[in-house]
CSV table of C-alpha atoms and ligand atoms in Angstrom, one decimal:
chain,number,residue,atom,x,y,z
A,289,MET,CA,223.7,-88.1,31.0
A,290,ALA,CA,221.9,-87.9,34.1
A,291,ALA,CA,220.5,-84.4,33.2
A,292,LYS,CA,216.9,-84.4,32.1
A,293,ARG,CA,217.2,-81.4,30.1
A,294,LEU,CA,219.2,-80.4,27.6
A,295,GLY,CA,220.9,-76.6,27.8
A,296,ILE,CA,221.7,-75.1,24.3
A,297,GLY,CA,223.5,-72.2,23.3
A,298,PHE,CA,223.7,-70.8,19.9
A,299,VAL,CA,227.0,-70.0,18.1
A,300,GLY,CA,225.0,-67.6,16.0
A,301,GLY,CA,221.8,-66.0,16.2
A,302,GLY,CA,221.4,-64.7,12.8
A,303,PHE,CA,218.5,-65.7,10.3
A,304,VAL,CA,219.1,-69.4,10.7
A,305,GLY,CA,219.9,-69.3,14.7
A,306,GLN,CA,216.7,-67.3,15.1
A,307,PHE,CA,214.8,-69.8,13.1
A,308,HIS,CA,216.1,-72.5,15.1
A,309,ILE,CA,215.3,-70.5,18.4
A,310,ARG,CA,211.3,-70.3,17.0
A,311,SER,CA,211.7,-73.9,16.2
A,312,PHE,CA,212.3,-75.1,19.8
A,313,VAL,CA,208.8,-74.0,21.0
A,314,GLY,CA,208.1,-77.4,19.3
A,315,VAL,CA,210.7,-79.1,21.2
A,316,ARG,CA,210.8,-81.1,24.5
A,317,ASP,CA,213.3,-81.3,27.3
A,318,ALA,CA,215.5,-78.3,26.3
A,319,ASP,CA,216.6,-74.4,27.0
A,320,VAL,CA,218.2,-72.0,24.8
A,321,LEU,CA,220.2,-70.6,27.3
A,322,GLY,CA,222.8,-68.6,25.4
A,323,VAL,CA,224.0,-67.0,22.3
A,324,VAL,CA,227.4,-65.8,21.1
A,325,GLY,CA,227.3,-63.7,17.9
A,326,GLY,CA,229.8,-61.4,15.5
A,327,ASP,CA,230.5,-58.2,15.6
A,328,ASP,CA,226.7,-57.3,15.3
A,329,ASP,CA,224.0,-57.2,18.1
A,330,THR,CA,222.1,-60.4,16.7
A,331,ALA,CA,223.2,-62.3,20.0
A,332,GLU,CA,221.1,-60.0,22.1
A,333,THR,CA,218.1,-60.2,19.4
A,334,ALA,CA,218.2,-63.8,19.4
A,335,ALA,CA,218.6,-64.2,23.3
A,336,ALA,CA,215.8,-61.9,23.6
A,337,LEU,CA,213.6,-63.8,21.1
A,338,ALA,CA,214.4,-67.0,23.1
A,339,ARG,CA,212.9,-65.4,26.3
A,340,SER,CA,210.0,-63.6,24.9
A,341,LEU,CA,208.8,-67.2,23.3
A,342,GLY,CA,209.5,-69.2,26.8
A,343,VAL,CA,212.3,-71.7,25.0
A,344,GLY,CA,214.8,-70.6,27.7
A,345,ASP,CA,216.2,-68.0,30.0
A,346,ALA,CA,218.9,-67.0,27.2
A,347,LYS,CA,221.6,-64.4,27.4
A,348,ALA,CA,224.2,-63.3,25.1
A,349,TYR,CA,227.6,-64.6,25.9
A,350,ALA,CA,231.1,-62.7,25.4
A,351,SER,CA,233.1,-65.8,23.4
A,352,VAL,CA,232.6,-68.9,22.8
A,353,THR,CA,234.8,-70.0,25.6
A,354,ASP,CA,232.6,-68.5,28.0
A,355,MET,CA,229.5,-70.3,26.9
A,356,VAL,CA,231.1,-73.7,27.1
A,357,ALA,CA,232.5,-72.8,30.5
A,358,ASP,CA,229.1,-72.2,31.6
A,359,PRO,CA,227.8,-75.7,33.6
A,360,ALA,CA,224.2,-74.9,32.4
A,361,ILE,CA,225.1,-75.5,28.9
A,362,ASP,CA,225.4,-78.7,27.4
A,363,ALA,CA,225.4,-78.8,23.8
A,364,LEU,CA,226.2,-76.0,21.1
A,365,TRP,CA,224.6,-75.2,17.8
A,366,ILE,CA,226.8,-73.8,15.1
A,367,CYS,CA,225.0,-71.2,13.5
A,368,ALA,CA,228.0,-68.9,12.4
A,369,PRO,CA,228.8,-68.2,8.7
A,370,ASN,CA,230.5,-71.1,6.5
A,371,PHE,CA,233.9,-69.0,6.8
A,372,THR,CA,233.9,-69.1,10.8
A,373,ARG,CA,233.3,-72.9,10.9
A,374,LEU,CA,236.9,-73.9,11.7
A,375,GLU,CA,237.7,-71.2,14.1
A,376,VAL,CA,234.3,-72.0,15.8
A,377,MET,CA,234.8,-75.4,16.3
A,378,GLU,CA,238.7,-74.7,17.1
A,379,GLU,CA,237.9,-72.4,20.3
A,380,ILE,CA,235.3,-75.0,21.4
A,381,VAL,CA,237.9,-78.0,21.6
A,382,HIS,CA,240.3,-75.7,22.9
A,383,ALA,CA,237.9,-74.8,25.9
A,384,ILE,CA,237.0,-78.2,26.3
A,385,GLU,CA,240.6,-79.5,26.2
A,386,SER,CA,242.0,-77.2,28.2
A,387,GLY,CA,238.9,-78.2,31.0
A,388,LYS,CA,237.4,-74.7,31.0
A,389,GLY,CA,233.8,-76.6,30.5
A,390,GLN,CA,232.2,-79.8,29.2
A,391,LEU,CA,229.8,-80.6,26.6
A,392,VAL,CA,227.6,-83.3,25.8
A,393,GLY,CA,227.0,-82.9,22.0
A,394,ILE,CA,227.4,-80.3,19.0
A,395,ALA,CA,225.1,-79.9,16.2
A,396,CYS,CA,226.4,-77.5,12.7
A,397,GLU,CA,224.5,-76.1,10.2
A,398,LYS,CA,225.1,-77.0,6.7
A,399,PRO,CA,228.1,-77.1,5.3
A,400,LEU,CA,230.0,-78.5,7.7
A,401,GLY,CA,232.9,-77.0,5.4
A,402,ARG,CA,233.4,-75.1,2.4
A,403,THR,CA,235.5,-78.2,1.2
A,404,ALA,CA,235.9,-81.9,1.6
A,405,ALA,CA,238.8,-81.1,3.5
A,406,GLU,CA,237.4,-78.1,6.1
A,407,ALA,CA,234.5,-80.7,6.4
A,408,ARG,CA,236.8,-83.6,7.5
A,409,LYS,CA,238.8,-80.9,10.2
A,410,MET,CA,235.4,-80.5,11.7
A,411,LEU,CA,234.8,-84.2,12.2
A,412,GLU,CA,238.4,-84.9,13.3
A,413,LEU,CA,238.2,-82.1,16.2
A,414,VAL,CA,234.5,-83.2,17.3
A,415,GLU,CA,235.9,-86.8,17.8
A,416,ARG,CA,239.0,-85.4,19.1
A,417,ALA,CA,236.9,-83.8,21.7
A,418,GLY,CA,234.6,-86.7,22.6
A,419,VAL,CA,231.5,-84.8,22.1
A,420,LEU,CA,228.5,-86.3,20.0
A,421,ASP,CA,228.1,-84.9,17.0
A,422,GLY,CA,224.7,-83.8,15.0
A,423,TYR,CA,224.8,-82.2,10.9
A,424,LEU,CA,221.8,-80.0,10.9
A,425,GLU,CA,220.2,-80.9,7.6
A,426,ASN,CA,216.9,-79.7,7.9
A,427,GLN,CA,215.4,-81.4,5.1
A,428,LEU,CA,215.6,-85.0,6.1
A,429,PHE,CA,213.1,-84.2,8.9
A,430,SER,CA,210.4,-82.4,6.8
A,431,PRO,CA,207.0,-83.7,7.7
A,432,GLY,CA,206.3,-84.2,4.2
A,433,VAL,CA,209.9,-86.1,3.5
A,434,VAL,CA,209.2,-88.3,6.9
A,435,ARG,CA,205.4,-89.3,5.7
A,436,GLY,CA,206.4,-89.6,2.2
A,437,LYS,CA,209.1,-91.7,2.0
A,438,ASP,CA,207.4,-94.1,5.1
A,439,ILE,CA,204.6,-94.5,3.0
A,440,LEU,CA,206.7,-95.6,-0.2
A,441,TRP,CA,208.7,-97.7,1.7
A,442,THR,CA,206.6,-99.5,3.4
A,443,ARG,CA,203.7,-99.6,1.0
A,444,GLY,CA,205.0,-98.7,-2.9
A,445,ALA,CA,208.7,-100.6,-2.4
A,446,ALA,CA,207.6,-103.5,0.1
A,447,ILE,CA,205.3,-104.8,-2.9
A,448,THR,CA,206.8,-103.7,-6.3
A,449,GLY,CA,210.3,-102.9,-5.2
A,450,ALA,CA,212.8,-100.2,-4.0
A,451,PRO,CA,212.5,-97.0,-5.9
A,452,PHE,CA,215.6,-95.6,-8.4
A,453,LEU,CA,215.2,-91.9,-8.9
A,454,ALA,CA,214.8,-89.1,-6.6
A,455,ARG,CA,214.6,-85.5,-7.4
A,456,ALA,CA,215.2,-82.4,-5.6
A,457,ALA,CA,215.3,-78.8,-5.6
A,458,GLU,CA,215.8,-75.7,-4.0
A,459,GLU,CA,215.0,-72.2,-5.6
A,460,HIS,CA,214.6,-68.5,-4.4
A,461,SER,CA,215.7,-65.5,-5.5
A,462,GLY,CA,219.0,-65.1,-3.6
A,463,PRO,CA,220.6,-64.5,-0.2
A,464,HIS,CA,219.8,-62.2,2.5
A,465,MET,CA,223.5,-61.3,3.4
A,466,PRO,CA,226.8,-60.5,1.2
A,467,TRP,CA,229.1,-63.1,2.6
A,468,PHE,CA,226.5,-66.0,1.0
A,469,TRP,CA,227.3,-64.5,-2.3
A,470,GLU,CA,231.4,-64.0,-2.0
A,471,GLY,CA,232.6,-67.1,-3.3
A,472,SER,CA,235.4,-67.1,-0.7
A,473,LEU,CA,233.8,-66.7,2.5
A,474,GLN,CA,230.6,-68.9,1.5
A,475,GLY,CA,232.9,-71.7,-0.3
A,476,GLY,CA,231.2,-71.2,-3.7
A,477,GLY,CA,227.6,-69.9,-4.9
A,478,VAL,CA,224.7,-72.2,-4.9
A,479,LEU,CA,226.1,-75.3,-5.6
A,480,ASN,CA,227.7,-75.2,-2.0
A,481,ASP,CA,224.9,-73.1,-0.2
A,482,MET,CA,222.0,-75.0,-1.5
A,483,MET,CA,222.6,-78.1,-3.1
A,484,CYS,CA,223.7,-79.6,-0.1
A,485,HIS,CA,220.3,-79.9,0.9
A,486,SER,CA,219.0,-81.2,-2.1
A,487,VAL,CA,221.8,-83.9,-2.8
A,488,GLU,CA,221.4,-84.9,0.8
A,489,VAL,CA,217.2,-85.5,0.9
A,490,ALA,CA,217.3,-87.0,-2.3
A,491,ARG,CA,219.9,-89.4,-1.5
A,492,HIS,CA,218.1,-90.0,1.8
A,493,LEU,CA,214.7,-90.8,0.4
A,494,LEU,CA,216.5,-93.5,-2.1
A,495,THR,CA,218.1,-94.9,1.2
A,496,PRO,CA,215.6,-97.3,2.8
A,497,PRO,CA,214.2,-96.6,6.2
A,498,GLY,CA,216.9,-97.7,8.9
A,499,SER,CA,219.9,-98.7,6.5
A,500,PRO,CA,223.2,-96.7,6.7
A,501,ARG,CA,224.5,-94.4,4.3
A,502,GLU,CA,226.4,-97.1,3.2
A,503,HIS,CA,223.6,-98.9,1.6
A,504,LEU,CA,224.4,-96.8,-1.4
A,505,THR,CA,227.7,-96.2,-3.0
A,506,PRO,CA,228.3,-92.9,-4.5
A,507,VAL,CA,229.9,-93.8,-8.0
A,508,ARG,CA,230.1,-90.7,-10.3
A,509,VAL,CA,228.9,-87.3,-10.6
A,510,THR,CA,228.0,-84.8,-13.7
A,511,ALA,CA,227.2,-81.4,-12.8
A,512,GLN,CA,226.8,-77.9,-15.1
A,513,MET,CA,226.7,-74.4,-13.5
A,514,SER,CA,226.0,-70.7,-14.9
A,515,CYS,CA,225.6,-67.4,-14.0
A,516,LEU,CA,222.3,-67.0,-15.2
A,517,LYS,CA,221.1,-63.6,-13.5
A,518,TRP,CA,223.0,-61.8,-11.1
A,519,GLN,CA,226.1,-61.6,-13.1
A,520,GLN,CA,224.0,-59.2,-15.6
A,521,PRO,CA,224.6,-55.3,-15.4
A,522,ARG,CA,221.9,-54.3,-13.6
A,523,TYR,CA,221.7,-57.4,-11.0
A,524,ALA,CA,225.2,-56.9,-10.1
A,525,ASP,CA,224.7,-53.5,-9.6
A,526,ILE,CA,222.0,-54.3,-7.3
A,527,LEU,CA,224.6,-56.6,-5.2
A,528,ALA,CA,227.1,-54.2,-5.3
A,529,LYS,CA,224.9,-51.2,-3.9
A,530,GLY,CA,223.5,-53.2,-1.1
A,531,SER,CA,227.1,-54.7,0.2
A,532,ASP,CA,228.5,-51.3,0.6
A,533,GLY,CA,230.5,-52.1,-2.7
A,534,MET,CA,231.9,-55.5,-1.2
A,535,LEU,CA,230.4,-57.5,-3.8
A,536,ASP,CA,231.8,-57.3,-7.5
A,537,TYR,CA,229.5,-60.0,-9.3
A,538,GLU,CA,230.4,-58.7,-13.1
A,539,ASN,CA,234.2,-59.7,-12.5
A,540,ARG,CA,233.6,-62.0,-9.4
A,541,PRO,CA,230.5,-63.9,-9.9
A,542,SER,CA,229.7,-67.1,-8.0
A,543,GLU,CA,227.1,-69.2,-9.5
A,544,ASP,CA,223.7,-69.1,-9.4
A,545,PHE,CA,222.2,-72.0,-11.0
A,546,ALA,CA,224.0,-75.7,-10.2
A,547,ARG,CA,222.4,-79.0,-11.4
A,548,ALA,CA,224.0,-82.2,-10.8
A,549,LEU,CA,223.4,-86.1,-11.4
A,550,VAL,CA,224.8,-88.2,-8.7
A,551,GLU,CA,225.1,-92.0,-10.0
A,552,TYR,CA,224.7,-94.6,-6.8
A,553,ARG,CA,224.9,-98.4,-6.5
A,554,ASP,CA,223.1,-100.3,-4.1
A,555,GLN,CA,224.3,-103.1,-2.3
A,556,ASP,CA,223.2,-105.6,-5.2
A,557,GLY,CA,224.5,-103.3,-7.7
A,558,ASN,CA,221.6,-101.8,-8.8
A,559,VAL,CA,221.7,-98.0,-10.2
A,560,LYS,CA,220.0,-95.3,-8.4
A,561,ILE,CA,219.8,-91.7,-9.5
A,562,VAL,CA,220.0,-88.5,-7.5
A,563,GLU,CA,219.2,-85.7,-9.3
A,564,ALA,CA,219.3,-82.2,-8.0
A,565,THR,CA,218.5,-78.8,-9.5
A,566,THR,CA,219.5,-75.5,-7.0
A,567,SER,CA,219.1,-71.7,-8.2
A,568,TRP,CA,219.1,-68.2,-6.8
A,569,CYS,CA,217.6,-66.7,-9.8
A,570,PHE,CA,213.7,-68.3,-9.0
A,571,VAL,CA,211.6,-65.4,-8.8
A,572,GLY,CA,208.4,-67.0,-7.7
A,573,ALA,CA,206.4,-66.2,-4.5
A,574,GLY,CA,209.1,-67.3,-2.4
A,575,LEU,CA,211.3,-70.3,-1.6
A,576,ARG,CA,210.6,-73.4,-3.1
A,577,LEU,CA,211.8,-76.7,-2.1
A,578,SER,CA,210.5,-79.8,-4.4
A,579,MET,CA,211.1,-83.2,-4.6
A,580,GLU,CA,210.0,-86.8,-6.1
A,581,LEU,CA,211.3,-90.2,-5.5
A,582,LEU,CA,210.2,-92.8,-8.3
A,583,GLY,CA,209.7,-96.3,-7.9
A,584,PRO,CA,208.6,-99.4,-10.4
A,585,GLU,CA,205.0,-98.8,-9.5
A,586,TYR,CA,204.7,-95.8,-7.6
A,587,SER,CA,206.0,-92.3,-7.2
A,588,MET,CA,205.4,-89.1,-4.7
A,589,SER,CA,206.3,-85.8,-5.3
A,590,LEU,CA,206.2,-82.6,-2.9
A,591,SER,CA,206.5,-78.6,-3.2
A,592,SER,CA,206.6,-76.3,-0.1
A,593,LEU,CA,204.9,-74.1,-2.0
A,594,ASP,CA,201.8,-76.1,-2.5
A,595,SER,CA,201.2,-77.0,0.9
A,596,GLY,CA,199.3,-74.3,2.6
A,597,PRO,CA,196.6,-72.1,2.3
A,598,LYS,CA,197.0,-69.3,-0.4
A,599,VAL,CA,195.6,-66.0,0.1
A,600,PHE,CA,194.6,-63.0,-2.3
A,601,PHE,CA,195.5,-59.4,-2.2
A,602,SER,CA,194.1,-56.9,-4.4
A,603,ARG,CA,196.2,-54.4,-5.8
A,604,GLU,CA,194.4,-51.9,-3.4
A,605,VAL,CA,196.5,-53.7,-0.8
A,606,GLN,CA,199.6,-51.4,-0.3
A,607,GLY,CA,201.7,-52.1,1.9
A,608,ASP,CA,205.6,-52.8,3.2
A,609,ALA,CA,208.1,-55.8,1.6
A,610,GLY,CA,207.6,-58.7,3.9
A,611,GLU,CA,208.3,-62.4,4.5
A,612,ASP,CA,205.1,-62.5,6.6
A,613,LEU,CA,203.6,-65.1,4.0
A,614,VAL,CA,206.8,-67.4,3.1
A,615,GLU,CA,210.9,-67.4,3.4
A,616,LYS,CA,212.1,-65.3,0.7
A,617,GLN,CA,209.0,-63.8,-0.3
A,618,ASN,CA,208.9,-61.9,-3.5
A,619,ALA,CA,205.7,-60.2,-3.6
A,620,GLU,CA,202.8,-58.6,-1.3
A,621,VAL,CA,199.9,-58.9,-3.9
A,622,GLY,CA,197.7,-61.3,-6.3
A,623,LEU,CA,197.5,-65.2,-5.5
A,624,MET,CA,199.7,-65.8,-2.7
A,625,PRO,CA,200.9,-68.9,-1.0
A,626,VAL,CA,201.1,-69.1,3.0
A,627,VAL,CA,203.6,-71.6,4.4
A,628,SER,CA,201.7,-71.8,7.7
A,629,ASP,CA,204.4,-73.3,9.8
A,630,GLU,CA,207.7,-72.5,8.5
A,631,GLU,CA,210.0,-74.2,11.0
A,632,SER,CA,208.2,-77.4,11.1
A,633,GLU,CA,207.5,-77.6,7.3
A,634,TYR,CA,211.0,-77.1,6.3
A,635,GLY,CA,212.4,-80.0,9.4
A,636,TYR,CA,213.5,-77.3,11.8
A,637,VAL,CA,211.3,-78.8,14.5
A,638,GLY,CA,211.8,-82.3,13.9
A,639,GLU,CA,215.3,-82.4,13.1
A,640,ASN,CA,215.8,-80.8,16.8
A,641,ARG,CA,213.6,-83.2,18.3
A,642,HIS,CA,216.0,-85.7,17.1
A,643,MET,CA,219.2,-83.7,18.3
A,644,VAL,CA,217.9,-83.4,21.9
A,645,ARG,CA,216.6,-86.7,22.1
A,646,CYS,CA,220.1,-88.4,20.9
A,647,PHE,CA,221.9,-85.9,23.0
A,648,LEU,CA,220.1,-86.7,26.0
A,649,GLU,CA,220.3,-90.3,26.0
A,650,GLY,CA,224.1,-89.8,24.7
A,651,LYS,CA,223.7,-91.7,21.6
A,652,ARG,CA,225.1,-90.4,18.0
A,653,PRO,CA,222.2,-88.5,15.8
A,654,ASP,CA,221.3,-90.4,12.8
A,655,GLU,CA,222.4,-87.3,10.7
A,656,ASN,CA,225.8,-86.3,11.9
A,657,PHE,CA,229.4,-84.8,10.8
A,658,ALA,CA,230.3,-87.8,9.0
A,659,ASP,CA,227.5,-87.1,6.9
A,660,GLY,CA,228.4,-83.4,6.4
A,661,VAL,CA,231.8,-84.7,5.4
A,662,ASN,CA,230.3,-87.1,2.3
A,663,VAL,CA,227.7,-84.2,1.8
A,664,ALA,CA,230.7,-82.2,1.1
A,665,GLU,CA,232.5,-85.0,-1.3
A,666,LEU,CA,229.9,-85.2,-3.5
A,667,LEU,CA,229.8,-81.1,-3.8
A,668,MET,CA,233.5,-80.9,-4.7
A,669,THR,CA,233.0,-83.8,-7.2
A,670,ALA,CA,230.0,-82.1,-8.6
A,671,TYR,CA,232.2,-78.2,-8.6
A,672,LYS,CA,234.8,-80.3,-10.7
A,673,SER,CA,232.6,-82.0,-13.0
A,674,ALA,CA,231.3,-78.5,-13.9
A,675,GLU,CA,234.7,-76.9,-13.9
A,676,GLU,CA,235.9,-79.3,-16.3
A,677,GLY,CA,232.8,-80.1,-18.2
A,678,ARG,CA,232.6,-84.2,-17.6
A,679,THR,CA,231.8,-86.5,-15.6
A,680,ILE,CA,233.9,-87.3,-12.5
A,681,GLU,CA,233.9,-90.8,-11.4
A,682,PHE,CA,233.9,-90.8,-7.6
A,683,PRO,CA,236.1,-90.3,-5.7
A,684,PRO,CA,238.4,-88.3,-7.8
A,685,SER,CA,242.0,-88.0,-6.5
A,686,ASP,CA,242.5,-84.6,-5.6
A,687,LEU,CA,239.5,-84.8,-3.7
A,688,GLU,CA,240.7,-83.8,-0.2
A,689,THR,CA,242.9,-80.5,-1.7
A,690,PHE,CA,240.1,-79.4,-4.3
A,691,VAL,CA,239.0,-76.2,-3.8
A,692,PRO,CA,236.3,-74.4,-6.2
A,693,ALA,CA,237.9,-71.8,-8.9
A,694,VAL,CA,234.3,-69.6,-7.6
A,695,ALA,CA,235.9,-70.0,-3.8
A,696,ARG,CA,239.3,-68.9,-5.5
A,697,GLY,CA,237.8,-66.1,-7.0
A,698,GLU,CA,238.9,-67.8,-10.5
A,699,TRP,CA,235.6,-68.4,-12.3
A,700,ASN,CA,233.8,-65.9,-14.9
A,701,PRO,CA,231.7,-67.6,-17.0
A,702,LYS,CA,231.7,-64.4,-19.0
A,703,LYS,CA,235.2,-64.7,-20.0
A,704,THR,CA,235.6,-68.8,-20.4
A,705,GLY,CA,232.0,-69.4,-22.1
B,908,NAD,N1,219.5,-75.1,7.2
B,908,NAD,C1,219.5,-74.0,6.4
B,908,NAD,O1,218.0,-74.0,5.3
B,908,NAD,C2,220.2,-72.9,6.7
B,908,NAD,C3,219.3,-71.9,6.1
B,908,NAD,C4,220.0,-70.6,6.1
B,908,NAD,C5,221.5,-70.2,6.5
B,908,NAD,N2,222.4,-71.3,6.9
B,908,NAD,C6,223.4,-71.5,7.5
B,908,NAD,O2,223.4,-71.1,8.9
B,908,NAD,C7,224.7,-70.4,8.8
B,908,NAD,C8,224.3,-69.2,9.3
B,908,NAD,O3,223.6,-68.4,8.1
B,908,NAD,P1,222.6,-66.9,8.6
B,908,NAD,O4,221.6,-67.2,7.5
B,908,NAD,O5,221.9,-67.5,9.8
B,908,NAD,O6,223.5,-66.2,8.1
B,908,NAD,P2,223.6,-64.5,9.1
B,908,NAD,O7,224.8,-64.1,8.4
B,908,NAD,O8,222.1,-64.0,9.1
B,908,NAD,O9,224.0,-64.8,10.7
B,908,NAD,C9,225.5,-65.3,11.2
B,908,NAD,C10,225.0,-65.4,12.5
B,908,NAD,O10,226.8,-65.8,13.3
B,908,NAD,C11,227.2,-64.4,13.8
B,908,NAD,N3,228.6,-64.6,13.6
B,908,NAD,C12,229.3,-63.8,12.6
B,908,NAD,N4,230.9,-64.5,13.1
B,908,NAD,C13,230.6,-65.3,14.1
B,908,NAD,C14,231.7,-65.8,14.8
B,908,NAD,N5,233.1,-65.7,14.1
B,908,NAD,N6,231.3,-66.6,15.8
B,908,NAD,C15,230.3,-66.4,16.2
B,908,NAD,N7,229.0,-66.2,15.8
B,908,NAD,C16,229.5,-65.6,14.6
B,908,NAD,C17,226.6,-63.5,13.2
B,908,NAD,O11,226.5,-62.4,14.7
B,908,NAD,C18,225.1,-63.6,13.0
B,908,NAD,O12,224.3,-63.7,14.3
B,908,NAD,C19,225.2,-70.7,7.6
B,908,NAD,O13,226.5,-71.5,7.8
B,908,NAD,C20,224.0,-71.1,6.4
B,908,NAD,O14,225.0,-71.5,5.3
B,908,NAD,C21,221.4,-72.8,6.7
């Protein structure tokens, strides 16, 4: 590509779109020039945020097609809700195929699709359009993961052998928008929403630096899920009130807790284990990402809540509830951790640097839609395992047609135990 800078348009300027926009303060050679939203005013808000940060002269566009048609836009970041993935992607591809505009790259937030079939369709569409593809899995680019993986592999693994067990957990007290809680819209509950991060970052830690994903082959998945907190009448009521009655968690819950063991074989037949845990019922200071990597003579551990300063506020400090200390903050007094630079710590800065460099150099990003497809396949296998209460050999024969019971509105642990 001849251009030296990448003009970026956002599809979706809500919570995560704005997180990305803030991260562009730390990214070179890119300008945030546009935002398209749904039927709220977040496109204008996000465009104004980009302008105020000086990361691009962004404006709100009326449609995805209009944004693709603008020659200033070279790449799109898809940050719209899960249930709009395919319609957004189809509109992009139609705009390109009908000659309205051209793109160099498309980066898409997790999950790539609500099912393995949707994720594969996203891959097919991007290939049909002949556009570079990036899968936005920020945790792989978190500085702690990058440095920890590098040190363990170049020192511990080089001298005593490769790691064999990776643990990853993502926990907070529940998503901010009603659509995340509605199984059919989101694709599931916390397993789909957050285990996509945990299974992928753990797999990444177990993969030798520079090796392709195929270095490890998934062989079986054992998972469990439950609704521990939010189906209780008191909490279901909070969800119903907070969603103008849209959510009925007593009768139509999704899982707020899930764990999975993914067993891999490396190219020499050695067993590698990923242990992932996720929940929407963790009431701590705020969002907590934890990772561990264990090898024969070494280990590493990382918690996003342990990495920065801590502040203390006495009970005399009575202010409004906020998220000024950490994402999904649960309290404002007492001893509280502060994540000093969330966009960097969670990996958004590193991820966007990588995507921008790849798109400018005409290279496929290291994390791309094929990775997103594999993550969706693992998650669907985990759902199948949890639903059937048994270990599932990977890949199960019905992977391409499998839709989790929670996404079909047919899962209720109170009724089925
Ligand atoms: N990487 C992460 O850790 C992380 C964190 C949060 C969300 N996400 C993912 O990002 C995506 C967005 O999540 P969010 O929390 O920002 O949601 P959100 O509800 O806060 O924002 C959604 C945005 O999409 C826009 N939108 C809705 N329908 C649209 C459509 N048809 N076309 C274009 N825009 C549309 C809305 O106007 C809004 O700006 C989801 O897929 C979610 O899974 C990733």
